[in-house]
Amino acid sequence: MTFSIVARAVDPGTGEPTWGVAVASKFLAVGSAVPAAVAGVGAIATQAEANVAYKGLALAHLDEGATASVALDRLLDEDERSEHRQVGIVDVDGNAASYTGPSCFDWAGGRTGRGYAIQGNILTGPEVVDAMEAAWLASSPDQPLQHRLLAALAAGDEAGGDSRGRQSAALLVVREDAGYGGNDDIAADLRVDDHAAPITELKRLLDLSDFYLTASTEAEKVQVTPEIEAELETYAAAQGAAGFRAWVGTENYEMRVAEDLSWIDRRILDIVRTPK
C-alpha cells in the first residue's frame, strides 16, 4: 500500500553527507509510520504490514556499526511476521538493502543501488519502482537530497503508484546541523496526511520550506543601501508594523534578512516592491 525511496547523498551546498526518506501511500498519515533517519547513522522505511519498532531497532543497529544488510537481517531474524514486512535501509556509508516479504500483496518489490533503496507494495506494477529508480539516477547530485527524493517519488506516482489511489506523502531529510538556526539536524520534515494530490502538495510545502527555513545564498543577497532602508521602513509603516524588523518577524522572514539589515534577500525585496 506504499512506495518509498531511502537514500544517502552529499549535500551540494555543504559537502556533508545527508540521509533521507520520501514515501507516499493510500493510507492516512503515512509519514507517522514509515520513515526514520538520524544524521551520521542512516535511514529506514518500514512498510507493508509495517513494524514501526523497526525504525528504532534499525537505527540502533546502524549506530552500533552494522551495515544496512546486517541491520536488515537482524530485524527479520527477530520478527516472527517478517514475511509480511517490507523494508528499505541505507547506512552511514551509503550501503543499501531492501526486503519484500513473500506475503506482501502484489505488486510488491524493490530496487537497490549505491546509496539508495526503493520499494513498494500494492502497486500498479513494477513500472513504479522502475520509474523511481530511473528518476533517482537521472537526478543531479547538485540538487539537495530532498528535491531528488521528491522527484523519484513523483515519478513513481506518475507511473501508477499505489493501485488503490492516493492519500498521503512525507519527506524526511537529515544532515548534521542542517536544522533551523543550525540547532538540530532536520533539513526537511514535511507531511501531507490526507490530500487528494499528496505529492503535489508535498512539493508545494517543500518550496515553502526552502523559502522560510533555509538561509539566503550569497547570490540571493542584496546590499541594503540607505535608499533601500528608507524604502523598507516606508513599506513596513504602510503595513502597520513598528519598523521593518518588526514586519520581518511577523512574516517569519528572519532567514532571509540580515539581523543588522545589511542585506536582504532579493525575493523579500520583490515582495516589498510588488503592488498588492
Short mmCIF file of C-alpha atoms in Angstrom, two decimals:
data_model
loop_
_atom_site.label_atom_id
_atom_site.label_comp_id
_atom_site.label_asym_id
_atom_site.label_seq_id
_atom_site.Cartn_x
_atom_site.Cartn_y
_atom_site.Cartn_z
CA MET A 1 0.00 0.00 0.00
CA THR A 2 3.08 2.20 -0.04
CA PHE A 3 6.08 3.18 -2.15
CA SER A 4 9.23 4.79 -0.85
CA ILE A 5 12.84 5.70 -1.51
CA VAL A 6 15.57 5.78 1.12
CA ALA A 7 18.87 7.39 0.13
CA ARG A 8 22.20 8.92 1.11
CA ALA A 9 23.88 11.73 -0.82
CA VAL A 10 26.36 14.54 -0.35
CA ASP A 11 24.80 17.94 0.17
CA PRO A 12 25.89 20.22 -2.70
CA GLY A 13 25.97 23.30 -0.51
CA THR A 14 27.96 22.00 2.45
CA GLY A 15 29.67 18.86 1.15
CA GLU A 16 28.27 16.97 4.14
CA PRO A 17 26.57 13.55 3.94
CA THR A 18 22.78 13.61 4.02
CA TRP A 19 20.20 10.85 4.53
CA GLY A 20 16.52 10.84 3.75
CA VAL A 21 13.24 9.08 3.02
CA ALA A 22 10.34 10.00 0.74
CA VAL A 23 7.13 7.97 0.87
CA ALA A 24 3.56 8.01 -0.47
CA SER A 25 0.55 5.79 0.13
CA LYS A 26 -3.20 5.29 0.07
CA PHE A 27 -3.02 5.35 3.86
CA LEU A 28 -3.70 8.09 6.39
CA ALA A 29 -0.59 9.94 7.65
CA VAL A 30 1.98 7.59 6.15
CA GLY A 31 4.72 9.88 7.45
CA SER A 32 3.83 8.88 11.02
CA ALA A 33 4.64 5.22 10.38
CA VAL A 34 7.16 4.67 7.60
CA PRO A 35 10.24 6.97 7.68
CA ALA A 36 13.03 7.40 10.19
CA ALA A 37 16.53 8.83 9.86
CA VAL A 38 19.40 10.04 12.03
CA ALA A 39 22.28 12.14 10.74
CA GLY A 40 25.57 10.27 10.84
CA VAL A 41 23.74 6.96 11.23
CA GLY A 42 21.38 6.19 8.34
CA ALA A 43 17.74 5.98 7.27
CA ILE A 44 14.94 3.41 7.04
CA ALA A 45 11.47 2.97 5.57
CA THR A 46 9.28 0.27 7.16
CA GLN A 47 6.06 -0.55 5.32
CA ALA A 48 3.56 -3.19 4.07
CA GLU A 49 2.36 -4.60 7.41
CA ALA A 50 4.67 -2.01 8.92
CA ASN A 51 6.51 -2.90 12.09
CA VAL A 52 7.18 0.59 13.42
CA ALA A 53 9.59 -0.86 16.00
CA TYR A 54 11.93 -1.49 13.08
CA LYS A 55 12.74 2.22 12.99
CA GLY A 56 14.37 2.45 16.38
CA LEU A 57 15.86 -1.02 16.16
CA ALA A 58 17.42 -0.48 12.74
CA LEU A 59 18.90 2.88 13.65
CA ALA A 60 20.33 1.37 16.85
CA HIS A 61 21.95 -1.44 14.85
CA LEU A 62 23.37 1.06 12.37
CA ASP A 63 24.62 3.27 15.17
CA GLU A 64 26.48 0.28 16.57
CA GLY A 65 28.28 -0.11 13.25
CA ALA A 66 26.10 -2.63 11.41
CA THR A 67 25.82 -2.28 7.65
CA ALA A 68 22.41 -1.90 6.04
CA SER A 69 22.24 -5.60 5.12
CA VAL A 70 23.32 -6.74 8.58
CA ALA A 71 20.79 -4.43 10.24
CA LEU A 72 18.07 -5.77 7.95
CA ASP A 73 18.97 -9.39 8.71
CA ARG A 74 18.76 -8.69 12.43
CA LEU A 75 15.32 -7.12 12.07
CA LEU A 76 13.96 -10.05 10.11
CA ASP A 77 15.54 -12.69 12.36
CA GLU A 78 13.83 -11.18 15.40
CA ASP A 79 10.38 -10.83 13.79
CA GLU A 80 8.05 -13.83 13.53
CA ARG A 81 5.93 -11.99 10.95
CA SER A 82 8.83 -10.93 8.74
CA GLU A 83 7.21 -12.45 5.65
CA HIS A 84 4.59 -9.66 5.80
CA ARG A 85 7.11 -6.81 6.02
CA GLN A 86 8.77 -4.55 3.50
CA VAL A 87 11.85 -2.54 4.45
CA GLY A 88 14.46 -0.27 2.87
CA ILE A 89 17.64 0.78 4.69
CA VAL A 90 20.65 2.92 3.82
CA ASP A 91 23.56 3.04 6.25
CA VAL A 92 26.15 5.67 7.16
CA ASP A 93 28.33 4.87 4.13
CA GLY A 94 25.52 4.57 1.58
CA ASN A 95 25.26 0.78 1.55
CA ALA A 96 21.65 -0.11 0.77
CA ALA A 97 19.36 -3.05 1.48
CA SER A 98 15.73 -3.71 0.61
CA TYR A 99 13.44 -6.59 1.55
CA THR A 100 9.98 -7.60 0.37
CA GLY A 101 8.36 -10.40 2.32
CA PRO A 102 6.72 -13.19 0.29
CA SER A 103 3.35 -12.47 1.92
CA CYS A 104 3.24 -8.81 0.81
CA PHE A 105 0.33 -8.05 -1.51
CA ASP A 106 1.05 -7.74 -5.24
CA TRP A 107 2.55 -5.96 -6.89
CA ALA A 108 5.41 -5.76 -4.42
CA GLY A 109 9.17 -5.45 -4.92
CA GLY A 110 12.15 -3.16 -4.82
CA ARG A 111 15.36 -1.90 -6.37
CA THR A 112 18.70 -1.05 -4.77
CA GLY A 113 21.94 0.57 -5.83
CA ARG A 114 24.78 2.51 -4.34
CA GLY A 115 23.23 4.98 -1.93
CA TYR A 116 19.54 4.12 -2.46
CA ALA A 117 16.82 1.58 -1.70
CA ILE A 118 13.43 1.76 -3.44
CA GLN A 119 10.45 -0.42 -2.53
CA GLY A 120 6.69 -0.61 -2.86
CA ASN A 121 3.69 -2.87 -2.32
CA ILE A 122 0.13 -3.00 -3.67
CA LEU A 123 1.45 -1.07 -6.66
CA THR A 124 0.08 -0.98 -10.18
CA GLY A 125 3.19 -2.92 -11.25
CA PRO A 126 6.99 -2.99 -11.37
CA GLU A 127 6.96 0.11 -13.56
CA VAL A 128 6.50 2.17 -10.39
CA VAL A 129 9.83 1.24 -8.78
CA ASP A 130 11.49 1.22 -12.21
CA ALA A 131 10.39 4.82 -12.79
CA MET A 132 11.54 5.82 -9.32
CA GLU A 133 14.97 4.31 -9.89
CA ALA A 134 15.30 5.98 -13.28
CA ALA A 135 14.34 9.36 -11.83
CA TRP A 136 16.78 8.98 -8.96
CA LEU A 137 19.65 8.03 -11.24
CA ALA A 138 18.81 10.90 -13.60
CA SER A 139 18.66 13.49 -10.83
CA SER A 140 21.61 15.82 -10.41
CA PRO A 141 23.91 15.48 -7.39
CA ASP A 142 23.96 19.28 -7.46
CA GLN A 143 20.38 19.26 -6.15
CA PRO A 144 19.61 18.96 -2.42
CA LEU A 145 18.63 15.43 -1.44
CA GLN A 146 15.05 16.41 -0.59
CA HIS A 147 14.42 17.54 -4.16
CA ARG A 148 15.97 14.38 -5.63
CA LEU A 149 13.86 12.18 -3.37
CA LEU A 150 10.68 14.06 -4.23
CA ALA A 151 11.44 13.77 -7.95
CA ALA A 152 11.76 9.99 -7.59
CA LEU A 153 8.53 9.81 -5.58
CA ALA A 154 6.67 11.86 -8.19
CA ALA A 155 7.97 9.60 -10.96
CA GLY A 156 6.61 6.56 -9.16
CA ASP A 157 3.26 8.24 -8.72
CA GLU A 158 3.11 9.19 -12.39
CA ALA A 159 3.93 5.59 -13.34
CA GLY A 160 0.89 4.32 -11.42
CA GLY A 161 1.83 4.42 -7.75
CA ASP A 162 -0.41 2.76 -5.19
CA SER A 163 -3.02 0.73 -7.06
CA ARG A 164 -5.71 1.83 -4.57
CA GLY A 165 -5.19 5.55 -5.09
CA ARG A 166 -3.60 8.50 -3.27
CA GLN A 167 -3.93 9.86 0.25
CA SER A 168 -0.70 10.86 2.00
CA ALA A 169 3.01 11.52 1.47
CA ALA A 170 6.00 12.52 3.55
CA LEU A 171 9.60 13.65 3.27
CA LEU A 172 12.30 13.38 5.96
CA VAL A 173 15.90 14.51 5.34
CA VAL A 174 18.69 14.84 7.92
CA ARG A 175 22.18 16.32 7.90
CA GLU A 176 24.34 17.43 10.80
CA ASP A 177 23.45 20.99 11.90
CA ALA A 178 21.01 21.37 8.99
CA GLY A 179 18.04 22.46 11.07
CA TYR A 180 16.56 25.89 11.71
CA GLY A 181 19.32 28.09 13.05
CA GLY A 182 21.69 25.11 12.99
CA ASN A 183 20.23 23.81 16.24
CA ASP A 184 19.26 20.33 15.07
CA ASP A 185 19.86 18.00 12.12
CA ILE A 186 16.49 18.22 10.34
CA ALA A 187 16.97 19.52 6.80
CA ALA A 188 13.34 18.76 5.86
CA ASP A 189 10.48 17.15 7.76
CA LEU A 190 7.22 17.53 5.85
CA ARG A 191 3.99 15.55 5.87
CA VAL A 192 0.77 15.59 3.91
CA ASP A 193 -1.54 13.40 5.96
CA ASP A 194 -4.77 13.41 3.92
CA HIS A 195 -5.00 15.01 0.47
CA ALA A 196 -6.34 14.23 -2.99
CA ALA A 197 -2.94 15.03 -4.54
CA PRO A 198 -0.46 14.48 -1.71
CA ILE A 199 2.75 14.56 -3.75
CA THR A 200 1.78 17.82 -5.44
CA GLU A 201 1.00 19.26 -2.04
CA LEU A 202 4.31 17.94 -0.67
CA LYS A 203 6.12 19.77 -3.46
CA ARG A 204 4.35 22.99 -2.51
CA LEU A 205 5.36 22.54 1.12
CA LEU A 206 8.97 21.82 0.16
CA ASP A 207 9.12 25.05 -1.82
CA LEU A 208 7.80 26.91 1.23
CA SER A 209 10.28 25.12 3.48
CA ASP A 210 13.14 26.16 1.21
CA PHE A 211 11.96 29.75 1.36
CA TYR A 212 11.20 30.09 5.06
CA LEU A 213 13.57 27.62 6.71
CA THR A 214 16.82 27.91 4.76
CA ALA A 215 19.27 30.79 4.69
CA SER A 216 19.81 33.03 1.68
CA THR A 217 22.75 32.24 -0.54
CA GLU A 218 25.27 34.93 -1.38
CA ALA A 219 23.76 35.19 -4.85
CA GLU A 220 20.34 35.93 -3.33
CA LYS A 221 21.56 38.75 -1.07
CA VAL A 222 21.10 42.43 -1.97
CA GLN A 223 23.11 45.01 -0.02
CA VAL A 224 20.84 47.41 1.81
CA THR A 225 21.77 50.98 0.95
CA PRO A 226 20.37 53.98 2.83
CA GLU A 227 17.87 54.42 -0.01
CA ILE A 228 16.70 50.80 0.21
CA GLU A 229 16.49 51.01 4.01
CA ALA A 230 14.24 54.05 3.71
CA GLU A 231 12.12 52.16 1.19
CA LEU A 232 11.81 49.19 3.57
CA GLU A 233 10.83 51.33 6.53
CA THR A 234 8.22 53.15 4.46
CA TYR A 235 6.77 49.83 3.37
CA ALA A 236 6.68 48.49 6.94
CA ALA A 237 4.89 51.60 8.17
CA ALA A 238 2.30 51.18 5.43
CA GLN A 239 1.71 47.63 6.70
CA GLY A 240 1.12 48.93 10.23
CA ALA A 241 4.38 47.48 11.58
CA ALA A 242 6.62 49.19 14.13
CA GLY A 243 9.61 49.17 11.82
CA PHE A 244 10.88 46.85 9.11
CA ARG A 245 12.46 44.37 11.53
CA ALA A 246 9.10 44.00 13.24
CA TRP A 247 7.48 43.26 9.89
CA VAL A 248 10.16 40.65 9.12
CA GLY A 249 9.38 38.89 12.40
CA THR A 250 5.64 38.95 11.75
CA GLU A 251 6.11 37.37 8.32
CA ASN A 252 8.75 34.83 9.52
CA TYR A 253 11.39 36.06 7.09
CA GLU A 254 14.26 36.02 9.60
CA MET A 255 16.32 33.60 7.49
CA ARG A 256 16.05 35.99 4.53
CA VAL A 257 17.03 39.33 6.07
CA ALA A 258 20.25 40.16 7.95
CA GLU A 259 19.74 40.91 11.63
CA ASP A 260 21.61 44.20 11.21
CA LEU A 261 19.72 44.88 7.96
CA SER A 262 22.98 44.94 5.99
CA TRP A 263 21.40 42.74 3.30
CA ILE A 264 18.00 41.48 2.21
CA ASP A 265 17.04 38.52 0.09
CA ARG A 266 16.06 39.67 -3.39
CA ARG A 267 12.77 37.74 -3.12
CA ILE A 268 11.82 39.69 0.01
CA LEU A 269 12.74 42.90 -1.77
CA ASP A 270 10.47 41.82 -4.64
CA ILE A 271 7.63 41.30 -2.16
CA VAL A 272 8.15 44.82 -0.84
CA ARG A 273 8.19 46.27 -4.31
CA THR A 274 5.27 44.33 -5.78
CA PRO A 275 1.99 46.26 -5.53
CA LYS A 276 -0.78 44.41 -3.76
#
